[in-house]
Coordinates of C-alpha atoms in Angstrom, one line a residue:
Chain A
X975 CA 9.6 87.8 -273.6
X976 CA 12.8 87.4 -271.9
X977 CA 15.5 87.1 -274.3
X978 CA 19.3 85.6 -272.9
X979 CA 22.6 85.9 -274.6
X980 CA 24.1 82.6 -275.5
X981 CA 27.3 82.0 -274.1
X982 CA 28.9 83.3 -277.6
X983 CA 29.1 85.2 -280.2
X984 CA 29.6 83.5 -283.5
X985 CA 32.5 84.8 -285.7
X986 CA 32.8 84.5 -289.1
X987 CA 35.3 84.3 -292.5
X988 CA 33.9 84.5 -295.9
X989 CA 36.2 83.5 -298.3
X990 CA 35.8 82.8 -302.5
X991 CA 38.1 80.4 -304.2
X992 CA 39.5 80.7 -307.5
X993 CA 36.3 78.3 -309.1
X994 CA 34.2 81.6 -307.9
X995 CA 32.6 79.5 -305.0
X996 CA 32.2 81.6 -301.6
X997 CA 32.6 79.6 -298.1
X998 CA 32.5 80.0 -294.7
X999 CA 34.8 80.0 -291.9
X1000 CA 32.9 79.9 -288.5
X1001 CA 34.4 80.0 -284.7
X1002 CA 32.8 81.1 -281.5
X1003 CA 33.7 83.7 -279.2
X1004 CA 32.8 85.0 -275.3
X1005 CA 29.7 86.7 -275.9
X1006 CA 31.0 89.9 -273.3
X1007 CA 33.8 90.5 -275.9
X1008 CA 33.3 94.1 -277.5
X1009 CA 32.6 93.9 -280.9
X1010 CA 35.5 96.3 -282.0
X1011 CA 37.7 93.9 -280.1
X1012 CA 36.8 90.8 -281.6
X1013 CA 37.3 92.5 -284.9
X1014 CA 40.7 93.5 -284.2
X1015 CA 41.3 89.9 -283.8
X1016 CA 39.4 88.7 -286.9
X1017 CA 41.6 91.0 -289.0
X1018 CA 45.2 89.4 -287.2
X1019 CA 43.4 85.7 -288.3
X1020 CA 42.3 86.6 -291.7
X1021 CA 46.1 87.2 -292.3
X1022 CA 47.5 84.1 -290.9
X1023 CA 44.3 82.3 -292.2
X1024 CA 45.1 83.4 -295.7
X1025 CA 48.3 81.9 -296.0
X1026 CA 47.3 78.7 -295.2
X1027 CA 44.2 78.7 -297.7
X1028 CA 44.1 79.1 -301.8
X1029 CA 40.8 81.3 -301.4
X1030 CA 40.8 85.2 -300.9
X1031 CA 39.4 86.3 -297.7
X1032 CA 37.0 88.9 -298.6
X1033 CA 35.0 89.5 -295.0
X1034 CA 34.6 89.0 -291.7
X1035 CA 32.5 89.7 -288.9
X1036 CA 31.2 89.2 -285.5
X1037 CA 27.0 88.1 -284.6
X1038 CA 25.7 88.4 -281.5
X1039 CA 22.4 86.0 -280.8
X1040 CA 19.5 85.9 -277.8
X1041 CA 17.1 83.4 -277.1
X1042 CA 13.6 83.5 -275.7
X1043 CA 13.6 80.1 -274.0
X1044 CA 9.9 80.5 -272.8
X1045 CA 8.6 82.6 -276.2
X1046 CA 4.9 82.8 -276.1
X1047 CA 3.3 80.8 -278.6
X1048 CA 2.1 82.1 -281.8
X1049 CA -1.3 82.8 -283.0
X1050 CA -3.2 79.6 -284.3
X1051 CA -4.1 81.6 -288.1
X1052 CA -0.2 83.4 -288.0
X1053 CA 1.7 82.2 -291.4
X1054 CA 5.2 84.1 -292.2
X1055 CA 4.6 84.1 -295.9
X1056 CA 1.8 87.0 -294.9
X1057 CA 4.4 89.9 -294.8
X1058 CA 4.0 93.4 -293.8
X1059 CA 6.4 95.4 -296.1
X1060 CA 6.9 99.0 -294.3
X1061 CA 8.9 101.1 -296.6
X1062 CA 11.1 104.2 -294.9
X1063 CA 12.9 107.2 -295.5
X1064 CA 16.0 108.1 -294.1
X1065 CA 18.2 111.5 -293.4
X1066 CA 19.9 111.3 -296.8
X1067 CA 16.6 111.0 -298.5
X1068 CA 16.7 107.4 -300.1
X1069 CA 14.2 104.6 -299.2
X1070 CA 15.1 101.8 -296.7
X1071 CA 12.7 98.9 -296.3
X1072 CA 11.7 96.2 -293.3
X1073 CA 9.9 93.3 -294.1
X1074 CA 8.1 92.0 -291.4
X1075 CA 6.8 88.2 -291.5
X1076 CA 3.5 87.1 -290.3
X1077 CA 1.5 90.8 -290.0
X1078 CA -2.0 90.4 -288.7
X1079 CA -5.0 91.4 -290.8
X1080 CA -6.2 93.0 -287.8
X1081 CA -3.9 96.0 -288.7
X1082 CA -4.7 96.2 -292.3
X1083 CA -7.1 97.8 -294.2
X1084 CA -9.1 96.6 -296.8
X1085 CA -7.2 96.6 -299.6
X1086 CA -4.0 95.2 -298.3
X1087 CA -2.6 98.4 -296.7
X1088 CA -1.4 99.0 -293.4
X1089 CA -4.4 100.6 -291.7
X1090 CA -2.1 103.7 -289.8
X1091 CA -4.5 104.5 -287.9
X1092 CA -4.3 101.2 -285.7
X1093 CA -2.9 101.7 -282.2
X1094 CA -0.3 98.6 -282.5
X1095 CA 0.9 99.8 -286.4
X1096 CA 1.3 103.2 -284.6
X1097 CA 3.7 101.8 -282.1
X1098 CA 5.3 100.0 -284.3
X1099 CA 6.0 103.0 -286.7
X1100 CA 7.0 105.3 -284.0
X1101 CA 9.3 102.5 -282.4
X1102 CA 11.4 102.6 -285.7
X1103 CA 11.7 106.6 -286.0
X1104 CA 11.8 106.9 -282.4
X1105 CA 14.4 104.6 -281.8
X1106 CA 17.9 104.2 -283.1
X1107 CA 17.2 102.6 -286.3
X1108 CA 19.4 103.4 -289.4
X1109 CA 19.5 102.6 -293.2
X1110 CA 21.9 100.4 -294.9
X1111 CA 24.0 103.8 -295.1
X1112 CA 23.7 104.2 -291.7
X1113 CA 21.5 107.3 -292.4
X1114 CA 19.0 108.0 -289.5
X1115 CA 15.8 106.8 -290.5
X1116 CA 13.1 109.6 -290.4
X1117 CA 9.5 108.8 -292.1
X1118 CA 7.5 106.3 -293.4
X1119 CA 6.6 106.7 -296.8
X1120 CA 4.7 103.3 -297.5
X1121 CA 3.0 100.3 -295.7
X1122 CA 1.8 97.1 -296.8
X1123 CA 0.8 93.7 -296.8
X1124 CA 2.8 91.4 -299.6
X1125 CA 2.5 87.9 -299.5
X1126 CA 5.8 85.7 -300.4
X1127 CA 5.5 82.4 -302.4
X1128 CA 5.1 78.8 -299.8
X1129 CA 8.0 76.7 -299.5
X1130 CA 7.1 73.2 -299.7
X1131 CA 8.4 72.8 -296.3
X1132 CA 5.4 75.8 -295.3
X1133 CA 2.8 73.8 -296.9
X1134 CA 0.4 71.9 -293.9
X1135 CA 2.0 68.8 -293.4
X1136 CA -2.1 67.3 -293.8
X1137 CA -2.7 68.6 -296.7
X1138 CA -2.8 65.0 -298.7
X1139 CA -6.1 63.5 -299.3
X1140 CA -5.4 60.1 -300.0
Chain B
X534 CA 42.5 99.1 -295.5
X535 CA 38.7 97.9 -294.6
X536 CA 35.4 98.5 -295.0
X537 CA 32.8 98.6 -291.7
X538 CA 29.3 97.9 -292.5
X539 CA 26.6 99.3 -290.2
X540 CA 25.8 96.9 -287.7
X541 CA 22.5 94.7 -288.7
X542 CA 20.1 93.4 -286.6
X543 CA 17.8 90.1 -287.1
X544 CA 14.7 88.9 -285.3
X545 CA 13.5 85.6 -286.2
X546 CA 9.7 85.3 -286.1
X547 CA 7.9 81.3 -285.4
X548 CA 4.4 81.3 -286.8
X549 CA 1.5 78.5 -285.9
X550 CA 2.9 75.8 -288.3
X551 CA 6.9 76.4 -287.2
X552 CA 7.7 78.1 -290.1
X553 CA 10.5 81.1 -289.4
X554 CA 10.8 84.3 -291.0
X555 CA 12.9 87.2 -290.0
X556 CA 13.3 90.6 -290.1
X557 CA 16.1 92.4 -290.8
X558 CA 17.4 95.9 -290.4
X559 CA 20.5 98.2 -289.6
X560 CA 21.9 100.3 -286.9
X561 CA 24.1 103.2 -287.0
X562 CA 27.9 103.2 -287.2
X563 CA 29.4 102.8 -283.7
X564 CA 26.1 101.6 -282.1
X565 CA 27.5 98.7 -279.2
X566 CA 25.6 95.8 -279.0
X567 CA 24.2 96.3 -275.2
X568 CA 22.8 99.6 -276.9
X569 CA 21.3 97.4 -280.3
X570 CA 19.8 94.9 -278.0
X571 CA 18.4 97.3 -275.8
X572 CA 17.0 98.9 -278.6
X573 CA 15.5 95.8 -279.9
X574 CA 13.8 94.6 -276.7
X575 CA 11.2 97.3 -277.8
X576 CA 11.2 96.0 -281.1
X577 CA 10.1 92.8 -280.5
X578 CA 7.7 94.2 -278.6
X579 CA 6.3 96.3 -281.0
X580 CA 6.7 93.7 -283.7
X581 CA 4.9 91.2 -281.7
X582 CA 2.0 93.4 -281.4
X583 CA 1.2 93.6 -285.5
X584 CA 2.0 90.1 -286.1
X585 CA 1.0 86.9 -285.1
X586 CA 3.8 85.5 -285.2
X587 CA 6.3 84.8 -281.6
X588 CA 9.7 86.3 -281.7
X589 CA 12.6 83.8 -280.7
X590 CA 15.4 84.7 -281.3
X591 CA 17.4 88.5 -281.7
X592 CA 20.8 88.9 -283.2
X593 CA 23.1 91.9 -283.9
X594 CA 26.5 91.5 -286.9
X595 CA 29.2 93.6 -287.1
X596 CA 30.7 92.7 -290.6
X597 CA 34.1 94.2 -292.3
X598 CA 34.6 93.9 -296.2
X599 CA 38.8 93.4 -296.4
X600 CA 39.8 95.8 -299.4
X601 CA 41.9 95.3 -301.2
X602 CA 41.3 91.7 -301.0
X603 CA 44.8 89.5 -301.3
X604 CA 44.8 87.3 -304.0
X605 CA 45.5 83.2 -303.5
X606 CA 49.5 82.1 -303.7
X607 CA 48.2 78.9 -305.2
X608 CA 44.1 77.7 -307.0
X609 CA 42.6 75.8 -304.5
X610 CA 39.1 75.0 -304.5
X611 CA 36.9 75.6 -301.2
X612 CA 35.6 72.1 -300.9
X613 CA 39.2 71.4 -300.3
X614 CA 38.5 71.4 -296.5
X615 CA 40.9 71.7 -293.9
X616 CA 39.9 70.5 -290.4
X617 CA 41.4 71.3 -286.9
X618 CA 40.5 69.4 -284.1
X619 CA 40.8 71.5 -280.8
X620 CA 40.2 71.1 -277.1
X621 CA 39.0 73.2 -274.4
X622 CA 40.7 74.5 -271.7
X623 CA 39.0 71.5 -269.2
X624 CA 40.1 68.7 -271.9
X625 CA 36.5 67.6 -271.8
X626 CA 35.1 68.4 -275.3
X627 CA 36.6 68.8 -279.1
X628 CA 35.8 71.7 -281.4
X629 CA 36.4 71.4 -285.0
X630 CA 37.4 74.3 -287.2
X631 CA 36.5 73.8 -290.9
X632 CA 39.0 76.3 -293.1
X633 CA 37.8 75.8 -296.9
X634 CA 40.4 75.8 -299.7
X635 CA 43.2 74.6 -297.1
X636 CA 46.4 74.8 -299.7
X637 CA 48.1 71.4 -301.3
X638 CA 51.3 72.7 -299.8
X639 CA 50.4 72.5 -296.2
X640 CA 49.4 69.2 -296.3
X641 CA 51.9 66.3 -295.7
X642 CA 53.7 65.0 -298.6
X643 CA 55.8 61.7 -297.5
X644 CA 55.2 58.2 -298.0
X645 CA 53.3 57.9 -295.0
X646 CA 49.7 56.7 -294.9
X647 CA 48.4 59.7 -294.0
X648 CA 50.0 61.7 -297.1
X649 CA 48.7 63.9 -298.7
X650 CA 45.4 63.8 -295.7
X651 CA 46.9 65.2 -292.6
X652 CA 48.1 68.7 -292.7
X653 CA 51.2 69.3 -291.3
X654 CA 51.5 71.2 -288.2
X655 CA 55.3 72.0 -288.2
X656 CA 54.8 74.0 -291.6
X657 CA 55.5 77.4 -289.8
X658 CA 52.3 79.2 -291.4
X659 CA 50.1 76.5 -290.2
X660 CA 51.8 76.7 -287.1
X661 CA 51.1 80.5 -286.8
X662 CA 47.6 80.0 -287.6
X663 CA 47.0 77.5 -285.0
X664 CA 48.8 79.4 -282.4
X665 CA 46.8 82.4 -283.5
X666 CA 43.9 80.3 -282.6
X667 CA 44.9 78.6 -279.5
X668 CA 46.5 81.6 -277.8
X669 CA 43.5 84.2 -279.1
X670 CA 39.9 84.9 -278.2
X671 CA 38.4 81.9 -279.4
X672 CA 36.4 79.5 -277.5
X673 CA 34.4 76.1 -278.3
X674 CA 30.2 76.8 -278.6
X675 CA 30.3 76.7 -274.3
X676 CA 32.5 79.6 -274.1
X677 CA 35.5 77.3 -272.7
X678 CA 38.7 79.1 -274.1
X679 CA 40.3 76.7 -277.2
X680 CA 44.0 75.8 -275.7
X681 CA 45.5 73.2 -278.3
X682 CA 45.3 71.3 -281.6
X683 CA 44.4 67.4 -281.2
X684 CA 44.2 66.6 -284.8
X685 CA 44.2 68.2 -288.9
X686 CA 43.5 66.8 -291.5
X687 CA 42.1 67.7 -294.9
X688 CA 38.7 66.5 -296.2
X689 CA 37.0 67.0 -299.6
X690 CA 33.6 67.7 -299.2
X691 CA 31.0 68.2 -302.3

C-alpha cells in the first residue's frame, strides 16, 4: 500500500433552497493548506456566496483524499455486501459503530460472529482503541462491546454481470 | 456562530467484482490531517487483514454546520444554476464553478440576447464573490491557483 495525496483537497457548500432541496457547491484547494485555514476561508465565501444565491447555506467543509495507485488486488471470493459490523464503546459511555465491507469468513465464527480470538480481528480491534479513534462526539473510543458479520442487500449494479442464462 | 464536527475519516474498499464499499469513522476535535492519515495508514492495514477486500482510497472531512443559518433575500430554487467559468494561473485550462439557486436579480435583465442567461458581473455582490474566488485559496482540480472569470451564465438543470 502506498497511499498519495492528490494535489487537492476538495471543498465544499451545502446549501437548501426554499422548495426544501439541498445542493452542493464544490471547489478545490492545495492539498498542504491546513484544514483550520481553509475553513477560515469557507466561512468569508459562504457570506459573499449567500448573497448571490436564494438558498441558505447551512455547511461547509474541507476533505482530504489519498490514492493507492498500485492497490493490491482483492481476494477472488471478496464481496462488500459481506460486512463486518464492530460495535464500540466510547469515554462517555454511548455506542459508536464501524462497518467494515467485505470481512473474511476466515475471522468469523460459526455463527456469524467475529471469532476474537483470531490474530488479524485482534489487530484490528486493538488498532481502533489503540489508536486515535473517536465517536461521533468525539469521545475517545475505549471497548468493544459487539462484533459481527451482517450482510447488506445487492445492488443491481453488484449482481455478476454473467449471471443471465439465456 | 458555528458548529465544528469531529473530523471523519473514509476508506473505500474494492472487492473481486469492482464493487466499493467504505468505512467510515471519526476523529477527535483538533486532530490535523497529517496526524488522521498517519493514523489511518495502520488502519488500512489492519482492515486489509480481516477483509478481502483492497483499500483504494483514504479521506479525512472537516465539516462546519453555519448556525444560525441566514435565510434567502429572494425563493430561488437550486436547479437554478449559476455557472462561472475560471482560468488558471497558466491560461491553459477552465474550471467551472456550479453555485445552485444563483438569484433572478443577478442575472442580466436588458434586451440583449443573452437576458435573462448571463449573470452580470458588474452587480457589486457578484463581483465580490468572484473576487473572493479569484483572489482566495482556490485552485482548479491540478492545484493551479484560479486567477479570473472567462464566462457566467445561469443554467437550469433538472
Amino acid at each position: 500500500m502506498a497511499f498519495v495525496s492528490l494535489p487537492t483537497a476538495t471543498v465544499f457548500w451545502d446549501l437548501l433552497d426554499g422548495t426544501g432541496n439541498r445542493a452542493q457547491v464544490r471547489a478545490h484547494v492545495p492539498a498542504a493548506s491546513l484544514a483550520a485555514t481553509v475553513l477560515a476561508n469557507l466561512a468569508g465565501t459562504a457570506t459573499v456566496m449567500q448573497a448571490i444565491t436564494g438558498c441558505t447555506i447551512e455547511a461547509f467543509g474541507v476533505s482530504y483524499a489519498q490514492k493507492d495507485p498500485v492497490a493490491a488486488a482483492p481476494a477472488a471470493d471478496s464481496r462488500v455486501e459481506n460486512k463486518g459490523t464492530f460495535v464500540f464503546t466510547a469515554a462517555n459511555g454511548l455506542r459508536t459503530r464501524l462497518e467494515v465491507p467485505g470481512i473474511l469468513e476466515a475471522v468469523l465464527t460459526s455463527s456469524g460472529a467475529v471469532d476474537l480470538t483470531d490474530l488479524a480481528a485482534i489487530a484490528f480491534i486493538d488498532q481502533i482503541l489503540g489508536g486515535l479513534y473517536s465517536s461521533n462526539t468525539g469521545s475517545d473510543i475505549t471497548a468493544i462491546s459487539a462484533a459481527y458479520q451482517k450482510f447488506r442487500r445487492s445492488t443491481k449494479a453488484m449482481l455478476p454481470s454473467d449471471r443471465n442464462v439465456a | 456562530m458555528s458548529i465544528s464536527f469531529v473530523p471523519s475519516y473514509a476508506v473505500t474498499l474494492i472487492d473481486s467484482t469492482n464493487n466499493s464499499g467504505v468505512t467510515r469513522g471519526y476523529f477527535p476535535p483538533d486532530t490535523d490531517k497529517d496526524t488522521a492519515f498517519s493514523q489511518l495508514a495502520g488502519f488500512v492495514g489492519a482492515v486489509s487483514a480481516i477483509t478481502g477486500c483492497s483499500p483504494v482510497r483514504i479521506s479525512v472531512t472537516y465539516r462546519v454546520k453555519i448556525d444560525p443559518t441566514t435565510p434567502p433575500v429572494e425563493p430561488t430554487e437550486a436547479r437554478q444554476e449559476g455557472l462561472f467559468v475560471l482560468s488558471n494561473e497558466d491560461g491553459t485550462l477552465f474550471s467551472v464553478l456550479a453555485v445552485p439557486g444563483i438569484r433572478s436579480s443577478k442575472l442580466i435583465d436588458d434586451v440583449t440576447c443573452f437576458s435573462g442567461i448571463n449573470i452580470n458581473q458588474l452587480d457589486s455582490e457578484v463581483a465580490a464573490f468572484l473576487t473572493d474566488i479569484t483572489g482566495g485559496i482556490y485552485v482548479d482540480p491540478f492545484g493551479i491557483d484560479l486567477v479570473a472569470i472567462e464566462a457566467a451564465y445561469m443554467r437550469e438543470v433538472s
